[in-house]
mmCIF file with all atom_site columns, C-alpha atoms in Angstrom:
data_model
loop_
_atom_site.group_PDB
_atom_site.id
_atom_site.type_symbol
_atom_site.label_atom_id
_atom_site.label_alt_id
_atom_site.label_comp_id
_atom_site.label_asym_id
_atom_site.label_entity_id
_atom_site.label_seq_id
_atom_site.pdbx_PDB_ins_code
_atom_site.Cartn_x
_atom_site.Cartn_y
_atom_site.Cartn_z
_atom_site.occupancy
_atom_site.B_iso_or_equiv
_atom_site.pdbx_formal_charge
_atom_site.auth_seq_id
_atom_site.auth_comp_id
_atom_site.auth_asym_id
_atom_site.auth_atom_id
_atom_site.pdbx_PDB_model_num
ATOM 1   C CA . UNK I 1 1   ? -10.405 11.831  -28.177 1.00 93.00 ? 175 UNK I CA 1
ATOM 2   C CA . UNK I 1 2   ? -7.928  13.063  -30.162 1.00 93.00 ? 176 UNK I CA 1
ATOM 3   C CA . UNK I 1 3   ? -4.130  13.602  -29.035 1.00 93.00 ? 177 UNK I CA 1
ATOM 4   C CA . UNK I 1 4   ? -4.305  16.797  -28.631 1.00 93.00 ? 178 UNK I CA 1
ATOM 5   C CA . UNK I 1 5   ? -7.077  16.963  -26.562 1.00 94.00 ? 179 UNK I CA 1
ATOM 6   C CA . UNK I 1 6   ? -5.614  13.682  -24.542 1.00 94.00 ? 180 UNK I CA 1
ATOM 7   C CA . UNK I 1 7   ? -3.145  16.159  -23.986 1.00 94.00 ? 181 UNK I CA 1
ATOM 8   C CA . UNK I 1 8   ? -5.220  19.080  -22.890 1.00 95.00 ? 182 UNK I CA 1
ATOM 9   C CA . UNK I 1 9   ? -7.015  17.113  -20.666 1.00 95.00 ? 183 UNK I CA 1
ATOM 10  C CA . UNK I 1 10  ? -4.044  15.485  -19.141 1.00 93.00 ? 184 UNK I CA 1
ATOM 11  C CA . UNK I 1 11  ? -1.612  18.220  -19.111 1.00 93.00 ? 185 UNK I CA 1
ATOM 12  C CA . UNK I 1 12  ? 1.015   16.436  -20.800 1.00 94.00 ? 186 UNK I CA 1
ATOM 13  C CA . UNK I 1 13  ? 2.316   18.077  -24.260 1.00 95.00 ? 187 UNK I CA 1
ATOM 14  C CA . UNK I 1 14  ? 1.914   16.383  -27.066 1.00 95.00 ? 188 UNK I CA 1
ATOM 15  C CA . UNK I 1 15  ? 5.803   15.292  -27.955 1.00 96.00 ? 189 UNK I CA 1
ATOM 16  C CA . UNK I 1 16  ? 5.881   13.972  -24.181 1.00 96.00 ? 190 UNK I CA 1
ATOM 17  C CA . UNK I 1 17  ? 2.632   11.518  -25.193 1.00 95.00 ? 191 UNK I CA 1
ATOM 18  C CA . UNK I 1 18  ? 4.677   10.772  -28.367 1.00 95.00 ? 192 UNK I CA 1
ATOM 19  C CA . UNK I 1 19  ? 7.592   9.895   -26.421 1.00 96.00 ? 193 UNK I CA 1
ATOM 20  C CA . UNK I 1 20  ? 5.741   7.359   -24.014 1.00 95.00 ? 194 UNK I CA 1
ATOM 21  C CA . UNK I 1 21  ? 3.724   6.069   -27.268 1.00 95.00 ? 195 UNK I CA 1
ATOM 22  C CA . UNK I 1 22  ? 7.508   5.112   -28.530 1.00 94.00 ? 196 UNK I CA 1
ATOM 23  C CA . UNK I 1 23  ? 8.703   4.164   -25.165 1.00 94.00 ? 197 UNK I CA 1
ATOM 24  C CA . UNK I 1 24  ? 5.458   1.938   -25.089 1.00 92.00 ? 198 UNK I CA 1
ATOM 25  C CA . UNK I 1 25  ? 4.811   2.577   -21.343 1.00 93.00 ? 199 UNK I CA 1
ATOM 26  C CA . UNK I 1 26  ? 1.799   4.351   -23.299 1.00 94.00 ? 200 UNK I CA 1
ATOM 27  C CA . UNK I 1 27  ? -0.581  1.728   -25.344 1.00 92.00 ? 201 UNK I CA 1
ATOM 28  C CA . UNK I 1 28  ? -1.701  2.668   -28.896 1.00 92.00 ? 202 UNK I CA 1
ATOM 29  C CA . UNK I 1 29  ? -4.517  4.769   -29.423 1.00 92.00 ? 203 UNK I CA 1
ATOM 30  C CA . UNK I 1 30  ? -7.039  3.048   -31.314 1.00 92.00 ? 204 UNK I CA 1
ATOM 31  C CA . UNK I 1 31  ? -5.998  4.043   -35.557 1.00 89.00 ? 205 UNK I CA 1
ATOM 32  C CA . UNK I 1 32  ? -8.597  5.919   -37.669 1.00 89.00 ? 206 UNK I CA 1
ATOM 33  C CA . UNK I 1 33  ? -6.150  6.826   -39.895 1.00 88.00 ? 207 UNK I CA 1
ATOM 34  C CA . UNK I 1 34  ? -2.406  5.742   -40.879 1.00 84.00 ? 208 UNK I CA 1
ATOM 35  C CA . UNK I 1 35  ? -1.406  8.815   -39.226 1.00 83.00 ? 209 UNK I CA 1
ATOM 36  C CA . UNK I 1 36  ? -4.198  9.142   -36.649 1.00 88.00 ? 210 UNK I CA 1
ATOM 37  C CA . UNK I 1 37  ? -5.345  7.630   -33.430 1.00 93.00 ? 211 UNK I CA 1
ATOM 38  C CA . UNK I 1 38  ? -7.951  8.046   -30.437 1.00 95.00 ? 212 UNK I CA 1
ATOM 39  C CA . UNK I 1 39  ? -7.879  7.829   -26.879 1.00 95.00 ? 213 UNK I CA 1
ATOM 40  C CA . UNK I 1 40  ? -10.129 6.910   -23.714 1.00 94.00 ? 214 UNK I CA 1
ATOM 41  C CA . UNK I 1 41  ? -9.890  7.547   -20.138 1.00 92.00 ? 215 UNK I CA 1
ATOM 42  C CA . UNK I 1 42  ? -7.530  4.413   -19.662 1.00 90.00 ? 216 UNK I CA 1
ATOM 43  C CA . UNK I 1 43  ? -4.813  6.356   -21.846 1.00 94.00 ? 217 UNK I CA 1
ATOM 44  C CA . UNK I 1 44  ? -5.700  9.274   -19.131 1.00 92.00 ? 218 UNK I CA 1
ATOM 45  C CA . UNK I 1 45  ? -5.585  6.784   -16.457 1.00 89.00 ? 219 UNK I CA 1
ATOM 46  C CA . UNK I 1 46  ? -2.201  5.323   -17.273 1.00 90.00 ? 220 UNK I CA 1
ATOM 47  C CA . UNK I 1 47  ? -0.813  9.217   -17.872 1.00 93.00 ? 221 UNK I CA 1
ATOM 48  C CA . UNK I 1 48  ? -1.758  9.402   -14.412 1.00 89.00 ? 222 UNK I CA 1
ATOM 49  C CA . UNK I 1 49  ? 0.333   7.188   -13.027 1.00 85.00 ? 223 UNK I CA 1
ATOM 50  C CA . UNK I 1 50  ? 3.271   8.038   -15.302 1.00 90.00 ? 224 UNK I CA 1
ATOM 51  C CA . UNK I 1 51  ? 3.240   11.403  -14.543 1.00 90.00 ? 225 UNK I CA 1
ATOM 52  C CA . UNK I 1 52  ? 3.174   11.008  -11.548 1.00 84.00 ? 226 UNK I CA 1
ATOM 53  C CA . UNK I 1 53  ? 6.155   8.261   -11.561 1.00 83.00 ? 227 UNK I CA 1
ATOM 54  C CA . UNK I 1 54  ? 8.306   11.055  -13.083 1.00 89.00 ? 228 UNK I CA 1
ATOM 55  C CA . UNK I 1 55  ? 7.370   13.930  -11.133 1.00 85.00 ? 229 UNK I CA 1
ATOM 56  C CA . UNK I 1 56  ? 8.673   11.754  -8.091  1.00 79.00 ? 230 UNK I CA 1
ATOM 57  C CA . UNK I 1 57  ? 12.301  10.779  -9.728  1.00 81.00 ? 231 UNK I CA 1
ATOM 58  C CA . UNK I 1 58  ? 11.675  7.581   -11.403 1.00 83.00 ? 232 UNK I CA 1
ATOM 59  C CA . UNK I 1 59  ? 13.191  7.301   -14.728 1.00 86.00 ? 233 UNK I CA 1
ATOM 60  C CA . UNK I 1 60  ? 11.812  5.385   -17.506 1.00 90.00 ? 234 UNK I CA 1
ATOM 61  C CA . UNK I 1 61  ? 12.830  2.636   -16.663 1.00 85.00 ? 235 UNK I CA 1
ATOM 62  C CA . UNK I 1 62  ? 11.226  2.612   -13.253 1.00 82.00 ? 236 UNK I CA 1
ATOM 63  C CA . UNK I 1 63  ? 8.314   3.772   -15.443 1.00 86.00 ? 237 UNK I CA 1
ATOM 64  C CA . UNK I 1 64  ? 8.555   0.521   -17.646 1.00 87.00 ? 238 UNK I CA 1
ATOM 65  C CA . UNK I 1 65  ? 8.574   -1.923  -14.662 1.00 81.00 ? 239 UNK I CA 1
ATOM 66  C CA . UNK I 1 66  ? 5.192   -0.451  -13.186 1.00 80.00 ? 240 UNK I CA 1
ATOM 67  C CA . UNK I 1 67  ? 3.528   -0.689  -15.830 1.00 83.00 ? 241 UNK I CA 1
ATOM 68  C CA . UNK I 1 68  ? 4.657   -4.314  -17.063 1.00 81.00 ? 242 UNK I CA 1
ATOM 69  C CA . UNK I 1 69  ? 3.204   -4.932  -13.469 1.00 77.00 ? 243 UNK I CA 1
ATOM 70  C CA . UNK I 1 70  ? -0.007  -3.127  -14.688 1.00 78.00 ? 244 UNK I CA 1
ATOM 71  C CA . UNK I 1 71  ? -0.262  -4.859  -17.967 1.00 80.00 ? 245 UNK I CA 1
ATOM 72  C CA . UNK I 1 72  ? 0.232   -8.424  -16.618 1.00 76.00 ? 246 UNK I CA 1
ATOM 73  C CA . UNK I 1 73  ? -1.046  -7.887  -12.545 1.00 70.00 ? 247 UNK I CA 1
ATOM 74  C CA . UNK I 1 74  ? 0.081   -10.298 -10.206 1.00 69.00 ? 248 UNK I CA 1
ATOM 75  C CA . UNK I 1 75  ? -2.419  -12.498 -8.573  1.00 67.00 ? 249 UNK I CA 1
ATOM 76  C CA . UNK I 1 76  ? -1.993  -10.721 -5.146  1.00 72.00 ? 250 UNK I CA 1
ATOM 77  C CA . UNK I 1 77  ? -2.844  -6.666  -5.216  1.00 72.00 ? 251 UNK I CA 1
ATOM 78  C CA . UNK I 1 78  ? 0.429   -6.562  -2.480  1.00 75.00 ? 252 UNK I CA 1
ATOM 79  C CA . UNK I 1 79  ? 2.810   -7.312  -4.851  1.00 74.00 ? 253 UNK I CA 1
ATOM 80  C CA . UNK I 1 80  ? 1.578   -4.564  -7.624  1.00 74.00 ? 254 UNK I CA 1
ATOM 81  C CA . UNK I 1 81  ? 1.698   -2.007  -4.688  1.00 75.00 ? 255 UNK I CA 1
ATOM 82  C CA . UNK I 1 82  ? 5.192   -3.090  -3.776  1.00 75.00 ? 256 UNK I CA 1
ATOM 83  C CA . UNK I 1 83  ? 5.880   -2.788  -7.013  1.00 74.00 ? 257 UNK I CA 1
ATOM 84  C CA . UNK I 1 84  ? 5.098   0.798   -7.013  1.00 73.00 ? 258 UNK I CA 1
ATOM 85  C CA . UNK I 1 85  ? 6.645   1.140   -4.116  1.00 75.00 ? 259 UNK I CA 1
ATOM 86  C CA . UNK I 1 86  ? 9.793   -0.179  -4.946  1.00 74.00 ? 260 UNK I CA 1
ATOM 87  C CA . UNK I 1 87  ? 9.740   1.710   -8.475  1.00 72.00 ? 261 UNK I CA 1
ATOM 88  C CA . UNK I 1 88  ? 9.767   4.977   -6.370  1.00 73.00 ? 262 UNK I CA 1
ATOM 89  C CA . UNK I 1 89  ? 12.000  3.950   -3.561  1.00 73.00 ? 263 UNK I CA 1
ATOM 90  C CA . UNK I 1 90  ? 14.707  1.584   -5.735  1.00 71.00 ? 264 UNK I CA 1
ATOM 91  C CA . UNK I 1 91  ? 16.976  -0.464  -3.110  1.00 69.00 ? 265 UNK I CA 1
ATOM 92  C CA . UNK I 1 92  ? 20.257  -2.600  -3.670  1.00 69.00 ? 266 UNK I CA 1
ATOM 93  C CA . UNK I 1 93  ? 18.992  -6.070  -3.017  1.00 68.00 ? 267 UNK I CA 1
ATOM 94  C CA . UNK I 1 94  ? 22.464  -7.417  -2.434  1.00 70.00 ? 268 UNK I CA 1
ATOM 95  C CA . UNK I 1 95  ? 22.192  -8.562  0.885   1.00 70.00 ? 269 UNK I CA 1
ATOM 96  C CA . UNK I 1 96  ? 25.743  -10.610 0.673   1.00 72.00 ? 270 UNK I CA 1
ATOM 97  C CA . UNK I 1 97  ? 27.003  -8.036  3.914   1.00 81.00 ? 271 UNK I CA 1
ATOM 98  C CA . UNK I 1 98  ? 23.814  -7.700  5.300   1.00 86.00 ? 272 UNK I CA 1
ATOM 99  C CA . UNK I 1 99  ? 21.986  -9.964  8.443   1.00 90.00 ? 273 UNK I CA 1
ATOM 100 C CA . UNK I 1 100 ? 18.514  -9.903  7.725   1.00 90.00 ? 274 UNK I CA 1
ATOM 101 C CA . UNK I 1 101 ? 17.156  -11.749 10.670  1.00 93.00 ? 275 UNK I CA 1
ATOM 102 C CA . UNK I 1 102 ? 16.880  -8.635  12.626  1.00 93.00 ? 276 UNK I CA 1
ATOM 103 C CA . UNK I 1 103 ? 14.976  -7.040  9.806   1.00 92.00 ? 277 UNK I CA 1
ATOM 104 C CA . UNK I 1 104 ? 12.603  -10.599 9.178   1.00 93.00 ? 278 UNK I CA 1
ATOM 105 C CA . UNK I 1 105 ? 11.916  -10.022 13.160  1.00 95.00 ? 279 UNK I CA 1
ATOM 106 C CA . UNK I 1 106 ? 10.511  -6.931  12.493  1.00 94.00 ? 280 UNK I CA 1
ATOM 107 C CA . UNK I 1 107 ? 8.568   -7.909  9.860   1.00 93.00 ? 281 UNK I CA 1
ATOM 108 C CA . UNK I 1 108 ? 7.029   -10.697 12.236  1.00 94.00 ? 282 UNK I CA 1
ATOM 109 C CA . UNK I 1 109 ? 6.096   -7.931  14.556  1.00 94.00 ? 283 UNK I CA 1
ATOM 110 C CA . UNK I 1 110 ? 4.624   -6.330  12.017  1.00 93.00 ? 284 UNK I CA 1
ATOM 111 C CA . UNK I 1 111 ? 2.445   -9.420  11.458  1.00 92.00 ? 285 UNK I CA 1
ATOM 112 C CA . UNK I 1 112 ? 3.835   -10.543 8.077   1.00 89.00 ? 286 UNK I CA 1
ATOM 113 C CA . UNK I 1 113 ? 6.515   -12.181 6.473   1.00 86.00 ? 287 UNK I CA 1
ATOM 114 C CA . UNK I 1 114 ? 9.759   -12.563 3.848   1.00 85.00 ? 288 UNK I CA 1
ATOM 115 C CA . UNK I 1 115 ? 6.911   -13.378 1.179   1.00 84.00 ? 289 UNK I CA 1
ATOM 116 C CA . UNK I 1 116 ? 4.391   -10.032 1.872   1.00 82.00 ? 290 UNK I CA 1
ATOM 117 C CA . UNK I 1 117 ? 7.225   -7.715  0.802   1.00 81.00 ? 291 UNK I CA 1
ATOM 118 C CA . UNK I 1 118 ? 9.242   -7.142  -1.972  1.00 76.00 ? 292 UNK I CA 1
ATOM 119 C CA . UNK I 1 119 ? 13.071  -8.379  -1.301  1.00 73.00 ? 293 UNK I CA 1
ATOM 120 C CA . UNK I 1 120 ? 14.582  -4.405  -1.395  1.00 79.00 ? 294 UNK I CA 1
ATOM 121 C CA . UNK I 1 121 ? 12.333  -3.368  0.974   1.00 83.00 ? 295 UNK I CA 1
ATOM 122 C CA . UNK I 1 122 ? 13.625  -6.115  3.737   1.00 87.00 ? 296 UNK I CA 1
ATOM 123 C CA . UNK I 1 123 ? 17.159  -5.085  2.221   1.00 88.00 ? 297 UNK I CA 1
ATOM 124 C CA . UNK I 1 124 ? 16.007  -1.559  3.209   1.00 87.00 ? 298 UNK I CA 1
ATOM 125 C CA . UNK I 1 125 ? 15.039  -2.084  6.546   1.00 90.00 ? 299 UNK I CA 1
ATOM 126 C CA . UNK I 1 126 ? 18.119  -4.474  7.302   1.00 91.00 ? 300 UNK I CA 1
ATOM 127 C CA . UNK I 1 127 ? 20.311  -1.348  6.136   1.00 90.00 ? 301 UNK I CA 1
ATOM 128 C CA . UNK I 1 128 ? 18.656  0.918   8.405   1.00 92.00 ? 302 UNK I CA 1
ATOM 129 C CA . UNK I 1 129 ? 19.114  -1.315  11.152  1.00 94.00 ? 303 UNK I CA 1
ATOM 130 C CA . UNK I 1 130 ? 23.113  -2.066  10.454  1.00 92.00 ? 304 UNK I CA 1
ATOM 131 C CA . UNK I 1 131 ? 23.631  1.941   10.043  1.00 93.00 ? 305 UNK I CA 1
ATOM 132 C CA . UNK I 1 132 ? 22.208  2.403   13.855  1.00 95.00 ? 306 UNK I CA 1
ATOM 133 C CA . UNK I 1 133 ? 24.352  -0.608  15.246  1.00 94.00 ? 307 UNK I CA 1
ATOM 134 C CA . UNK I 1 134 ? 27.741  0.780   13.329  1.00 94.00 ? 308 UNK I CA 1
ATOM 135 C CA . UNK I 1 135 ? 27.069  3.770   15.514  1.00 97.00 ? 309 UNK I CA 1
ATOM 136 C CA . UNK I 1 136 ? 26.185  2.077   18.345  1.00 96.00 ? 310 UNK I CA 1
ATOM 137 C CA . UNK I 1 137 ? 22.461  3.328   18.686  1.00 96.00 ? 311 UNK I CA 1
ATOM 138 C CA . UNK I 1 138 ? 19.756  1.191   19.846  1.00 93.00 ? 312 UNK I CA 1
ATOM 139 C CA . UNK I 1 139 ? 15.955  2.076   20.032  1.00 95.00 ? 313 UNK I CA 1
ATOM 140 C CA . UNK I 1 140 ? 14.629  1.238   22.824  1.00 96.00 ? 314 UNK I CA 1
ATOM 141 C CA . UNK I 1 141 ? 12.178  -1.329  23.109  1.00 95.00 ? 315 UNK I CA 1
ATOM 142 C CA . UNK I 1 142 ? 9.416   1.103   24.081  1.00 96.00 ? 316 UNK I CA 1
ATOM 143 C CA . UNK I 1 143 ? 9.995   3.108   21.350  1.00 96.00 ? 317 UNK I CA 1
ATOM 144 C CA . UNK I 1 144 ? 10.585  0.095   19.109  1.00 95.00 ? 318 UNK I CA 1
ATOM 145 C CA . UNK I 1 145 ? 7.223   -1.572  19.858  1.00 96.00 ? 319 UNK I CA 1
ATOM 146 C CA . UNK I 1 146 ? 5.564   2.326   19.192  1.00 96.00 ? 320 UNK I CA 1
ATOM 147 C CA . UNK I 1 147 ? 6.654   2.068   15.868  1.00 95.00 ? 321 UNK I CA 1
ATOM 148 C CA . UNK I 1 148 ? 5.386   -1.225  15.063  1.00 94.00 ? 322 UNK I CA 1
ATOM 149 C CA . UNK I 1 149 ? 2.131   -0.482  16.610  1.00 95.00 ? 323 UNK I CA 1
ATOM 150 C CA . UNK I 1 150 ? 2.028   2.685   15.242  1.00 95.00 ? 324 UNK I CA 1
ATOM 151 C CA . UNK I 1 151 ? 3.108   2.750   11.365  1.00 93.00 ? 325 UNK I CA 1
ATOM 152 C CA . UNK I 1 152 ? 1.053   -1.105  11.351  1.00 93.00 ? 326 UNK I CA 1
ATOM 153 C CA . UNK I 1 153 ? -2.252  1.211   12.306  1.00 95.00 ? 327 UNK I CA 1
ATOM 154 C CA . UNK I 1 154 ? -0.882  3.862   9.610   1.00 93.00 ? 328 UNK I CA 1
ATOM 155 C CA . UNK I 1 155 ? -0.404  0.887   6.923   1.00 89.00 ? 329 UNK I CA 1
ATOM 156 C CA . UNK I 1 156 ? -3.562  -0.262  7.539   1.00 92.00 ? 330 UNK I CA 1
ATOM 157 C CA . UNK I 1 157 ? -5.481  3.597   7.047   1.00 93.00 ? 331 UNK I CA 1
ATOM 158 C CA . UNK I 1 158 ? -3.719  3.945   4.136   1.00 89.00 ? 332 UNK I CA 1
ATOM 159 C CA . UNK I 1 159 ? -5.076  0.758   2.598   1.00 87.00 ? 333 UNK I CA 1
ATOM 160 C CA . UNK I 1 160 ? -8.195  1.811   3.551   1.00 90.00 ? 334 UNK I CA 1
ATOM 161 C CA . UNK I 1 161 ? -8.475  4.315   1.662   1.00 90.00 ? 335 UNK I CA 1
ATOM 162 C CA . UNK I 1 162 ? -6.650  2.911   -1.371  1.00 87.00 ? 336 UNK I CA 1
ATOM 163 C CA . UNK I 1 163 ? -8.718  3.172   -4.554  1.00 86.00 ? 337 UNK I CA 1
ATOM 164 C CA . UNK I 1 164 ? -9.701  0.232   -6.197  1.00 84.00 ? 338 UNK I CA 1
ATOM 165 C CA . UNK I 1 165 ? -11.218 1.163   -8.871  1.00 83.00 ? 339 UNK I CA 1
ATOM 166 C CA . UNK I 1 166 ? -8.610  0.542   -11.496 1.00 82.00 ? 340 UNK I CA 1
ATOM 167 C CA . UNK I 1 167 ? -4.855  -0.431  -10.900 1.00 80.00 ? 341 UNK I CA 1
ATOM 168 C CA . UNK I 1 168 ? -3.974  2.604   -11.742 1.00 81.00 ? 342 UNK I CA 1
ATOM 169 C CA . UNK I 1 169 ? -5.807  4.648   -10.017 1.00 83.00 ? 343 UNK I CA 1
ATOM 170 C CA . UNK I 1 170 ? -4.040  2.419   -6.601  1.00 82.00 ? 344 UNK I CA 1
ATOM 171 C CA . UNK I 1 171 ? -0.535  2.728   -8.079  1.00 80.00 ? 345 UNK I CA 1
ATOM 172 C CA . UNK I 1 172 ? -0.960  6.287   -8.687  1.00 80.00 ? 346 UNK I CA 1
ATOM 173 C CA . UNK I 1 173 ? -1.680  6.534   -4.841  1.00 82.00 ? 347 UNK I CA 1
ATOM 174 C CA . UNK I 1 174 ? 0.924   4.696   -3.482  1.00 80.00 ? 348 UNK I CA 1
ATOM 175 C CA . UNK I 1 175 ? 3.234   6.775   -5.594  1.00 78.00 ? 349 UNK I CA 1
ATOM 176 C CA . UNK I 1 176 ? 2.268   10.077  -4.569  1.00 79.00 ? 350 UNK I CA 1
ATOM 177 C CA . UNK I 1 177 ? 1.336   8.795   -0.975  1.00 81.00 ? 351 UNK I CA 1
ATOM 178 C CA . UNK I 1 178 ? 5.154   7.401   -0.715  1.00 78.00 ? 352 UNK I CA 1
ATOM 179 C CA . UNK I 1 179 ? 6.766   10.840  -2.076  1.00 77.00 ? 353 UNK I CA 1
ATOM 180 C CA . UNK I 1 180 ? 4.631   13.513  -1.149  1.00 80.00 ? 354 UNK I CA 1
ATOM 181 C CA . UNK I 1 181 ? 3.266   11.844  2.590   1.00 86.00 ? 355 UNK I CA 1
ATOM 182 C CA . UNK I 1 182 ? 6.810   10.497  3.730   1.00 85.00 ? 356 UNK I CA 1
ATOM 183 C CA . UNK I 1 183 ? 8.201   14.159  4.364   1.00 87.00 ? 357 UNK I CA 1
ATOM 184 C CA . UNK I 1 184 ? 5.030   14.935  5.983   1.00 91.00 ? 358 UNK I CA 1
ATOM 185 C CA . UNK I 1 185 ? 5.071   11.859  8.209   1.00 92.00 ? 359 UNK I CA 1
ATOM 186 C CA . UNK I 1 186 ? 8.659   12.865  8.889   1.00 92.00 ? 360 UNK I CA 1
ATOM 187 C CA . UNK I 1 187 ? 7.602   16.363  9.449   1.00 94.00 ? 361 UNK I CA 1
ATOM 188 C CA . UNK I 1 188 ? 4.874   15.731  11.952  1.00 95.00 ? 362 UNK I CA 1
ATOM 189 C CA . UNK I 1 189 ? 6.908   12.929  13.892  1.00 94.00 ? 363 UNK I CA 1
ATOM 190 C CA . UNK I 1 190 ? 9.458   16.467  14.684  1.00 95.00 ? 364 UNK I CA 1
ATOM 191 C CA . UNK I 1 191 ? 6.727   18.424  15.657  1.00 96.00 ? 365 UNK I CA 1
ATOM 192 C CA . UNK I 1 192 ? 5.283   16.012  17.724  1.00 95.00 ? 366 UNK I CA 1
ATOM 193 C CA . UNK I 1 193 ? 8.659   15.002  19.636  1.00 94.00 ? 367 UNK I CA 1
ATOM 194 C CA . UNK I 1 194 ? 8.904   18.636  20.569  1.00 94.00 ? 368 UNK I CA 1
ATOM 195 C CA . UNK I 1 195 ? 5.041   19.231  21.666  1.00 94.00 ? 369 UNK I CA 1
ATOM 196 C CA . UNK I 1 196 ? 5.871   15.814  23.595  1.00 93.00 ? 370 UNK I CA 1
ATOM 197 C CA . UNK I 1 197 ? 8.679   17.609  25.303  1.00 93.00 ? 371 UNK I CA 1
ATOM 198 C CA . UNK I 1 198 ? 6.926   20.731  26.115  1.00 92.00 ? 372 UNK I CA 1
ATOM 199 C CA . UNK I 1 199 ? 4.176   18.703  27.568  1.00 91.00 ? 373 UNK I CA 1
ATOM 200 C CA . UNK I 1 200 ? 6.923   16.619  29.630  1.00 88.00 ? 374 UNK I CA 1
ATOM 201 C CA . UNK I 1 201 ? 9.270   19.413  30.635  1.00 89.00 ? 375 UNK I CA 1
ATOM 202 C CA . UNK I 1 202 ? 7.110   22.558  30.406  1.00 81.00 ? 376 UNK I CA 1
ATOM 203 C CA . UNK I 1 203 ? 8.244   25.686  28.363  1.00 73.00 ? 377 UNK I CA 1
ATOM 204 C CA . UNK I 1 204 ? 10.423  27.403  31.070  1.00 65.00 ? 378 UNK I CA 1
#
């Protein structure tokens, strides 16, 4: 196909192909012509997962790290999820202030390890758990073991249904799964707590 119909069919103008042709998060068309190119489905396929990159935030630079992680995959599909992940959700990985042992614990409750996640997300969790001991907040143990028994069925759905028909068909749906399912997930957890009170206090 031709770039305008790449275009058409994607929903991406023409100058914004052009741009992530020169940006080369886009590969070449196959030439025809000195000034003319075609374009398969994987040039649709990899708009895919760009557009959706940048409808979610991520600059192009995020952009560019995803797909060097498409164009030379990692031997273990985890790590070219997490590195989705982390394009869409970019953490600090300084970790001078930080005690991670509480966050590796989790992790080990979780059933994996330092080495099944990328080192900003363990940063991201050890963050989390520093902000609710600065304010003197602890979940209780209940509660805590909920959430690892609960968001490790989630994780495990979700893979489930991951595609795997193409990398980019799986990046494309962690991206959108991690922008537009997190406020969901957030917004359900709400409305839950407060059916969960009705049900323990009644309505009166």
């Amino acid at each position: 196909m031709r770039i305008s119909e790449l275009s058409a069919r994607s929903g991406v103008p023409v100058a914004t192909i052009k741009y992530y042709l020169r940006e080369r998060v886009l590969p070449e068309g196959e030439r025809t012509s000195p000034t003319q190119a075609t374009y398969g489905d994987a040039h649709l396929r990899r708009l895919g997962v760009i557009r959706a990159l940048v409808d979610s935030g991520v600059g192009i630079a995020g952009v560019r790290n995803v797909v060097a992680v498409l164009e030379n995959p990692p031997d273990h599909p985890s790590a070219l999820l997490g590195a989705a992940s982390a394009a869409v959700n970019p953490v600090d990985d300084d970790t001078a202030d930080l005690d991670l042992a509480p966050a590796l614990a989790l992790l080990e409750r979780l059933g994996g390890g330092a080495d099944d996640c990328y080192p900003g997300q363990i940063t991201a969790i050890a963050r989390a758990l520093a902000a609710l001991d600065r304010a003197g907040f602890a979940v209780p143990e209940p509660v805590l073991a909920a959430y690892v028994e609960h968001l490790g069925a989630i994780a495990d759905a979700e893979l489930s249904a991951t595609p795997t028909d193409s990398a980019e068909a799986a990046v494309r749906y962690v991206v959108l799964g991690t922008t537009l399912v997190e406020p969901l997930i957030l917004a359900l957890r709400r409305v839950a707590e407060q059916i969960a009170a009705s049900r323990r206090f009644g309505r009166d």
